[in-house]
PDB file of N, CA and C in Angstrom:
ATOM      1  N   LEU A   1      -0.615 156.538 -15.909  1.00 65.00           N
ATOM      2  CA  LEU A   1       0.499 157.565 -17.194  1.00 65.00           C
ATOM      3  C   LEU A   1       0.442 157.275 -18.151  1.00 65.00           C
ATOM      4  N   GLU A   2      -0.934 155.921 -18.767  1.00 71.00           N
ATOM      5  CA  GLU A   2      -1.567 155.410 -19.945  1.00 71.00           C
ATOM      6  C   GLU A   2      -2.147 156.843 -20.903  1.00 71.00           C
ATOM      7  N   GLU A   3      -2.952 158.073 -19.626  1.00 82.00           N
ATOM      8  CA  GLU A   3      -3.143 158.677 -20.030  1.00 82.00           C
ATOM      9  C   GLU A   3      -2.349 160.716 -20.787  1.00 82.00           C
ATOM     10  N   SER A   4      -1.405 159.628 -19.647  1.00 83.00           N
ATOM     11  CA  SER A   4      -0.370 161.180 -20.386  1.00 83.00           C
ATOM     12  C   SER A   4       0.661 160.904 -21.477  1.00 83.00           C
ATOM     13  N   GLY A   5       0.702 159.574 -21.698  1.00 82.00           N
ATOM     14  CA  GLY A   5       1.722 159.255 -23.264  1.00 82.00           C
ATOM     15  C   GLY A   5       2.886 158.601 -22.403  1.00 82.00           C
ATOM     16  N   ILE A   6       3.058 158.018 -20.799  1.00 81.00           N
ATOM     17  CA  ILE A   6       4.312 157.496 -21.409  1.00 81.00           C
ATOM     18  C   ILE A   6       4.163 156.226 -21.032  1.00 81.00           C
ATOM     19  N   ALA A   7       5.681 155.855 -21.674  1.00 78.00           N
ATOM     20  CA  ALA A   7       5.759 154.275 -21.692  1.00 78.00           C
ATOM     21  C   ALA A   7       6.522 153.808 -20.482  1.00 78.00           C
ATOM     22  N   LEU A   8       5.640 153.380 -20.447  1.00 81.00           N
ATOM     23  CA  LEU A   8       6.555 152.020 -18.835  1.00 81.00           C
ATOM     24  C   LEU A   8       7.612 150.666 -19.448  1.00 81.00           C
ATOM     25  N   ARG A   9       8.793 150.932 -19.123  1.00 87.00           N
ATOM     26  CA  ARG A   9       9.793 150.330 -19.786  1.00 87.00           C
ATOM     27  C   ARG A   9       9.981 149.067 -18.409  1.00 87.00           C
ATOM     28  N   GLY A  10       9.729 147.637 -19.679  1.00 91.00           N
ATOM     29  CA  GLY A  10      10.579 146.318 -19.115  1.00 91.00           C
ATOM     30  C   GLY A  10      10.854 145.639 -20.276  1.00 91.00           C
ATOM     31  N   LEU A  11      11.407 144.706 -19.518  1.00 94.00           N
ATOM     32  CA  LEU A  11      12.244 143.658 -20.642  1.00 94.00           C
ATOM     33  C   LEU A  11      11.835 142.575 -20.386  1.00 94.00           C
ATOM     34  N   PHE A  12      11.556 141.230 -20.774  1.00 97.00           N
ATOM     35  CA  PHE A  12      11.355 140.353 -20.629  1.00 97.00           C
ATOM     36  C   PHE A  12      12.565 139.100 -21.739  1.00 97.00           C
ATOM     37  N   ILE A  13      13.431 138.204 -20.598  1.00 98.00           N
ATOM     38  CA  ILE A  13      14.274 137.790 -21.348  1.00 98.00           C
ATOM     39  C   ILE A  13      13.348 136.190 -21.449  1.00 98.00           C
ATOM     40  N   ILE A  14      12.823 135.283 -22.168  1.00 98.00           N
ATOM     41  CA  ILE A  14      12.154 134.355 -22.285  1.00 98.00           C
ATOM     42  C   ILE A  14      13.121 133.008 -23.193  1.00 98.00           C
ATOM     43  N   ASP A  15      13.015 131.866 -23.005  1.00 95.00           N
ATOM     44  CA  ASP A  15      13.456 131.006 -23.386  1.00 95.00           C
ATOM     45  C   ASP A  15      12.909 130.279 -24.459  1.00 95.00           C
ATOM     46  N   PRO A  16      13.613 129.255 -26.084  1.00 94.00           N
ATOM     47  CA  PRO A  16      12.874 128.988 -26.707  1.00 94.00           C
ATOM     48  C   PRO A  16      11.621 127.624 -25.719  1.00 94.00           C
ATOM     49  N   LYS A  17      11.927 127.631 -24.901  1.00 95.00           N
ATOM     50  CA  LYS A  17      10.647 126.261 -23.773  1.00 95.00           C
ATOM     51  C   LYS A  17       9.631 127.133 -23.534  1.00 95.00           C
ATOM     52  N   GLY A  18       9.481 128.505 -23.541  1.00 97.00           N
ATOM     53  CA  GLY A  18       8.847 129.175 -22.734  1.00 97.00           C
ATOM     54  C   GLY A  18       8.698 129.796 -21.858  1.00 97.00           C
ATOM     55  N   ILE A  19      10.098 129.334 -21.028  1.00 96.00           N
ATOM     56  CA  ILE A  19      10.852 130.010 -19.860  1.00 96.00           C
ATOM     57  C   ILE A  19      10.880 131.553 -19.473  1.00 96.00           C
ATOM     58  N   VAL A  20      10.318 132.304 -18.728  1.00 98.00           N
ATOM     59  CA  VAL A  20      11.243 133.663 -18.762  1.00 98.00           C
ATOM     60  C   VAL A  20      12.148 133.474 -17.730  1.00 98.00           C
ATOM     61  N   ARG A  21      13.574 133.770 -18.183  1.00 97.00           N
ATOM     62  CA  ARG A  21      14.873 133.899 -17.976  1.00 97.00           C
ATOM     63  C   ARG A  21      15.511 135.021 -16.856  1.00 97.00           C
ATOM     64  N   GLN A  22      14.530 136.117 -17.606  1.00 97.00           N
ATOM     65  CA  GLN A  22      14.764 137.736 -16.979  1.00 97.00           C
ATOM     66  C   GLN A  22      14.343 138.877 -16.879  1.00 97.00           C
ATOM     67  N   ILE A  23      13.183 139.013 -15.761  1.00 97.00           N
ATOM     68  CA  ILE A  23      12.753 140.426 -16.244  1.00 97.00           C
ATOM     69  C   ILE A  23      13.410 141.614 -15.403  1.00 97.00           C
ATOM     70  N   THR A  24      13.500 142.820 -16.176  1.00 94.00           N
ATOM     71  CA  THR A  24      14.211 144.018 -15.791  1.00 94.00           C
ATOM     72  C   THR A  24      12.350 144.921 -16.200  1.00 94.00           C
ATOM     73  N   ILE A  25      13.274 145.716 -14.609  1.00 92.00           N
ATOM     74  CA  ILE A  25      11.740 146.761 -14.980  1.00 92.00           C
ATOM     75  C   ILE A  25      12.255 148.394 -14.243  1.00 92.00           C
ATOM     76  N   ASN A  26      12.228 149.220 -15.058  1.00 88.00           N
ATOM     77  CA  ASN A  26      13.173 150.349 -15.473  1.00 88.00           C
ATOM     78  C   ASN A  26      12.042 151.592 -14.963  1.00 88.00           C
ATOM     79  N   ASP A  27      12.243 152.258 -13.620  1.00 87.00           N
ATOM     80  CA  ASP A  27      11.469 152.976 -13.139  1.00 87.00           C
ATOM     81  C   ASP A  27      11.944 154.384 -14.816  1.00 87.00           C
ATOM     82  N   LEU A  28      11.152 155.521 -14.136  1.00 86.00           N
ATOM     83  CA  LEU A  28      10.768 156.281 -14.943  1.00 86.00           C
ATOM     84  C   LEU A  28      12.673 156.824 -16.119  1.00 86.00           C
ATOM     85  N   PRO A  29      12.744 157.610 -14.561  1.00 88.00           N
ATOM     86  CA  PRO A  29      14.260 158.495 -15.316  1.00 88.00           C
ATOM     87  C   PRO A  29      15.322 157.880 -15.178  1.00 88.00           C
ATOM     88  N   VAL A  30      15.551 156.484 -15.235  1.00 88.00           N
ATOM     89  CA  VAL A  30      16.269 155.210 -15.481  1.00 88.00           C
ATOM     90  C   VAL A  30      16.439 154.329 -16.671  1.00 88.00           C
ATOM     91  N   GLY A  31      17.939 154.801 -17.810  1.00 86.00           N
ATOM     92  CA  GLY A  31      17.243 154.492 -18.869  1.00 86.00           C
ATOM     93  C   GLY A  31      17.461 152.267 -18.906  1.00 86.00           C
ATOM     94  N   ARG A  32      17.881 152.412 -20.174  1.00 88.00           N
ATOM     95  CA  ARG A  32      17.932 150.535 -19.900  1.00 88.00           C
ATOM     96  C   ARG A  32      19.280 150.504 -21.188  1.00 88.00           C
ATOM     97  N   SER A  33      20.050 149.669 -20.532  1.00 92.00           N
ATOM     98  CA  SER A  33      21.384 149.455 -21.470  1.00 92.00           C
ATOM     99  C   SER A  33      20.949 147.969 -22.413  1.00 92.00           C
ATOM    100  N   VAL A  34      21.758 148.746 -23.940  1.00 95.00           N
ATOM    101  CA  VAL A  34      21.211 147.493 -25.010  1.00 95.00           C
ATOM    102  C   VAL A  34      22.944 146.210 -24.863  1.00 95.00           C
ATOM    103  N   ASP A  35      23.947 147.119 -24.194  1.00 95.00           N
ATOM    104  CA  ASP A  35      25.123 145.890 -24.054  1.00 95.00           C
ATOM    105  C   ASP A  35      24.272 145.024 -23.070  1.00 95.00           C
ATOM    106  N   GLU A  36      23.880 145.431 -22.032  1.00 95.00           N
ATOM    107  CA  GLU A  36      23.462 144.589 -20.699  1.00 95.00           C
ATOM    108  C   GLU A  36      22.567 142.931 -21.140  1.00 95.00           C
ATOM    109  N   THR A  37      21.579 143.725 -21.739  1.00 95.00           N
ATOM    110  CA  THR A  37      20.590 142.965 -22.509  1.00 95.00           C
ATOM    111  C   THR A  37      21.150 141.852 -23.490  1.00 95.00           C
ATOM    112  N   LEU A  38      22.045 142.133 -24.219  1.00 96.00           N
ATOM    113  CA  LEU A  38      23.249 141.154 -25.052  1.00 96.00           C
ATOM    114  C   LEU A  38      23.767 140.355 -24.072  1.00 96.00           C
ATOM    115  N   ARG A  39      24.112 140.914 -23.563  1.00 96.00           N
ATOM    116  CA  ARG A  39      25.382 140.090 -22.333  1.00 96.00           C
ATOM    117  C   ARG A  39      24.199 139.247 -21.271  1.00 96.00           C
ATOM    118  N   LEU A  40      23.439 139.674 -21.122  1.00 96.00           N
ATOM    119  CA  LEU A  40      22.442 138.993 -20.575  1.00 96.00           C
ATOM    120  C   LEU A  40      21.884 137.452 -21.693  1.00 96.00           C
ATOM    121  N   ILE A  41      21.417 137.762 -22.721  1.00 97.00           N
ATOM    122  CA  ILE A  41      21.150 136.898 -23.797  1.00 97.00           C
ATOM    123  C   ILE A  41      22.883 135.756 -23.641  1.00 97.00           C
ATOM    124  N   ASN A  42      23.920 136.488 -24.009  1.00 97.00           N
ATOM    125  CA  ASN A  42      24.549 135.767 -24.388  1.00 97.00           C
ATOM    126  C   ASN A  42      24.614 134.622 -23.206  1.00 97.00           C
ATOM    127  N   ALA A  43      25.012 134.966 -22.386  1.00 97.00           N
ATOM    128  CA  ALA A  43      24.854 133.536 -21.195  1.00 97.00           C
ATOM    129  C   ALA A  43      24.009 133.283 -20.429  1.00 97.00           C
ATOM    130  N   PHE A  44      23.370 133.168 -21.017  1.00 97.00           N
ATOM    131  CA  PHE A  44      21.909 132.270 -21.126  1.00 97.00           C
ATOM    132  C   PHE A  44      22.229 131.110 -21.685  1.00 97.00           C
ATOM    133  N   GLN A  45      22.370 131.895 -23.381  1.00 96.00           N
ATOM    134  CA  GLN A  45      22.394 130.885 -24.023  1.00 96.00           C
ATOM    135  C   GLN A  45      23.906 129.887 -23.930  1.00 96.00           C
ATOM    136  N   PHE A  46      24.742 131.037 -23.636  1.00 97.00           N
ATOM    137  CA  PHE A  46      26.089 130.022 -23.243  1.00 97.00           C
ATOM    138  C   PHE A  46      25.725 128.894 -22.065  1.00 97.00           C
ATOM    139  N   TYR A  47      24.939 129.207 -21.085  1.00 95.00           N
ATOM    140  CA  TYR A  47      25.012 128.603 -19.916  1.00 95.00           C
ATOM    141  C   TYR A  47      24.203 127.140 -20.639  1.00 95.00           C
ATOM    142  N   GLU A  48      23.396 127.421 -21.428  1.00 95.00           N
ATOM    143  CA  GLU A  48      22.288 126.181 -22.198  1.00 95.00           C
ATOM    144  C   GLU A  48      23.512 125.167 -22.893  1.00 95.00           C
ATOM    145  N   LYS A  49      24.033 125.538 -23.826  1.00 95.00           N
ATOM    146  CA  LYS A  49      25.204 124.649 -24.031  1.00 95.00           C
ATOM    147  C   LYS A  49      25.979 124.266 -23.856  1.00 95.00           C
ATOM    148  N   HIS A  50      26.778 124.902 -22.837  1.00 95.00           N
ATOM    149  CA  HIS A  50      27.985 124.569 -22.108  1.00 95.00           C
ATOM    150  C   HIS A  50      27.785 123.603 -20.533  1.00 95.00           C
ATOM    151  N   GLY A  51      26.900 124.470 -19.661  1.00 92.00           N
ATOM    152  CA  GLY A  51      26.647 124.024 -18.904  1.00 92.00           C
ATOM    153  C   GLY A  51      26.942 125.000 -17.786  1.00 92.00           C
ATOM    154  N   GLU A  52      27.788 125.892 -17.961  1.00 93.00           N
ATOM    155  CA  GLU A  52      28.536 126.265 -17.374  1.00 93.00           C
ATOM    156  C   GLU A  52      27.555 128.092 -16.440  1.00 93.00           C
ATOM    157  N   VAL A  53      28.359 128.229 -15.611  1.00 93.00           N
ATOM    158  CA  VAL A  53      27.390 129.241 -15.054  1.00 93.00           C
ATOM    159  C   VAL A  53      29.067 130.407 -15.300  1.00 93.00           C
ATOM    160  N   CYS A  54      27.734 131.935 -15.529  1.00 95.00           N
ATOM    161  CA  CYS A  54      28.334 133.061 -15.675  1.00 95.00           C
ATOM    162  C   CYS A  54      28.211 133.934 -14.692  1.00 95.00           C
ATOM    163  N   PRO A  55      29.513 134.541 -14.162  1.00 93.00           N
ATOM    164  CA  PRO A  55      30.008 135.237 -13.475  1.00 93.00           C
ATOM    165  C   PRO A  55      28.825 136.319 -13.976  1.00 93.00           C
ATOM    166  N   ALA A  56      29.024 137.273 -12.802  1.00 93.00           N
ATOM    167  CA  ALA A  56      28.071 138.995 -12.844  1.00 93.00           C
ATOM    168  C   ALA A  56      29.472 139.493 -14.072  1.00 93.00           C
ATOM    169  N   ASN A  57      28.953 140.274 -14.528  1.00 93.00           N
ATOM    170  CA  ASN A  57      29.872 141.584 -15.754  1.00 93.00           C
ATOM    171  C   ASN A  57      30.148 140.181 -16.881  1.00 93.00           C
ATOM    172  N   TRP A  58      30.080 139.381 -16.927  1.00 95.00           N
ATOM    173  CA  TRP A  58      30.750 137.795 -17.567  1.00 95.00           C
ATOM    174  C   TRP A  58      30.461 138.378 -19.072  1.00 95.00           C
ATOM    175  N   LYS A  59      31.676 138.282 -19.804  1.00 94.00           N
ATOM    176  CA  LYS A  59      31.270 138.438 -21.530  1.00 94.00           C
ATOM    177  C   LYS A  59      31.790 137.412 -22.276  1.00 94.00           C
ATOM    178  N   PRO A  60      31.961 137.375 -23.383  1.00 92.00           N
ATOM    179  CA  PRO A  60      31.742 135.967 -23.828  1.00 92.00           C
ATOM    180  C   PRO A  60      33.846 135.654 -23.895  1.00 92.00           C
ATOM    181  N   GLU A  61      34.215 134.574 -24.270  1.00 92.00           N
ATOM    182  CA  GLU A  61      35.688 134.516 -23.489  1.00 92.00           C
ATOM    183  C   GLU A  61      36.098 134.786 -21.798  1.00 92.00           C
ATOM    184  N   ALA A  62      35.203 135.004 -21.692  1.00 95.00           N
ATOM    185  CA  ALA A  62      36.046 135.121 -20.147  1.00 95.00           C
ATOM    186  C   ALA A  62      35.498 133.972 -19.585  1.00 95.00           C
ATOM    187  N   PRO A  63      36.194 133.703 -18.042  1.00 92.00           N
ATOM    188  CA  PRO A  63      36.620 132.220 -16.858  1.00 92.00           C
ATOM    189  C   PRO A  63      34.870 132.348 -17.103  1.00 92.00           C
ATOM    190  N   THR A  64      34.472 131.069 -16.929  1.00 93.00           N
ATOM    191  CA  THR A  64      32.683 130.585 -16.267  1.00 93.00           C
ATOM    192  C   THR A  64      32.848 129.833 -15.230  1.00 93.00           C
ATOM    193  N   ILE A  65      31.925 129.434 -14.836  1.00 88.00           N
ATOM    194  CA  ILE A  65      32.089 128.233 -13.438  1.00 88.00           C
ATOM    195  C   ILE A  65      31.299 127.212 -13.897  1.00 88.00           C
ATOM    196  N   ASN A  66      32.104 126.708 -13.521  1.00 87.00           N
ATOM    197  CA  ASN A  66      31.624 124.779 -13.712  1.00 87.00           C
ATOM    198  C   ASN A  66      30.635 124.189 -12.526  1.00 87.00           C
ATOM    199  N   PRO A  67      29.480 124.226 -12.135  1.00 82.00           N
ATOM    200  CA  PRO A  67      29.116 124.292 -10.881  1.00 82.00           C
ATOM    201  C   PRO A  67      29.363 123.388 -10.122  1.00 82.00           C
ATOM    202  N   LYS A  68      30.161 121.570 -10.449  1.00 80.00           N
ATOM    203  CA  LYS A  68      30.877 120.788 -10.075  1.00 80.00           C
ATOM    204  C   LYS A  68      32.482 121.341  -9.432  1.00 80.00           C
ATOM    205  N   LYS A  69      32.985 122.129  -9.904  1.00 78.00           N
ATOM    206  CA  LYS A  69      34.010 122.755  -9.210  1.00 78.00           C
ATOM    207  C   LYS A  69      34.483 124.209  -9.286  1.00 78.00           C
ATOM    208  N   ALA A  70      33.338 124.678  -8.450  1.00 67.00           N
ATOM    209  CA  ALA A  70      33.361 125.821  -8.213  1.00 67.00           C
ATOM    210  C   ALA A  70      34.212 126.370  -7.947  1.00 67.00           C
ATOM    211  N   SER A  71      34.451 126.010  -7.031  1.00 73.00           N
ATOM    212  CA  SER A  71      35.872 126.522  -6.359  1.00 73.00           C
ATOM    213  C   SER A  71      37.015 126.009  -6.443  1.00 73.00           C
ATOM    214  N   ASP A  72      37.408 125.501  -8.068  1.00 73.00           N
ATOM    215  CA  ASP A  72      38.955 125.897  -8.483  1.00 73.00           C
ATOM    216  C   ASP A  72      38.409 127.364  -9.302  1.00 73.00           C
ATOM    217  N   TYR A  73      37.168 127.852  -9.599  1.00 66.00           N
ATOM    218  CA  TYR A  73      36.838 129.249 -10.594  1.00 66.00           C
ATOM    219  C   TYR A  73      37.958 130.293  -9.050  1.00 66.00           C
ATOM    220  N   PHE A  74      36.967 130.048  -7.989  1.00 71.00           N
ATOM    221  CA  PHE A  74      37.164 131.118  -7.392  1.00 71.00           C
ATOM    222  C   PHE A  74      38.469 131.375  -6.618  1.00 71.00           C
ATOM    223  N   GLU A  75      39.744 130.012  -6.979  1.00 74.00           N
ATOM    224  CA  GLU A  75      40.984 130.515  -6.370  1.00 74.00           C
ATOM    225  C   GLU A  75      41.426 130.966  -7.334  1.00 74.00           C
ATOM    226  N   ARG A  76      41.706 130.137  -8.838  1.00 76.00           N
ATOM    227  CA  ARG A  76      42.148 131.272  -9.361  1.00 76.00           C
ATOM    228  C   ARG A  76      41.417 132.751 -10.390  1.00 76.00           C
ATOM    229  N   ASN A  77      40.116 133.095  -9.874  1.00 76.00           N
ATOM    230  CA  ASN A  77      39.449 134.472  -9.997  1.00 76.00           C
ATOM    231  C   ASN A  77      39.820 135.008  -9.011  1.00 76.00           C
ATOM    232  N   ASN A  78      39.997 134.873  -7.343  1.00 67.00           N
ATOM    233  CA  ASN A  78      40.395 135.968  -6.664  1.00 67.00           C
ATOM    234  C   ASN A  78      41.578 135.892  -6.162  1.00 67.00           C
TER     235      ASN A  78
END
């Protein structure tokens, strides 16, 4: 692929402690989403600050899950 000038696309989100938090590698015909990348960064930062888990498709101001009270979240949101 390098010889033909094709760029391989991957995303690595690494936190300030040097821990890899997310790896995404896309096949050539599939694009990446800047919005999804920002959502992931916001979710990782929210978790570090508040200790609450961000469910799939979470956005700022949306409900989160307190790991110690997960059943409360699922009762409210299902």
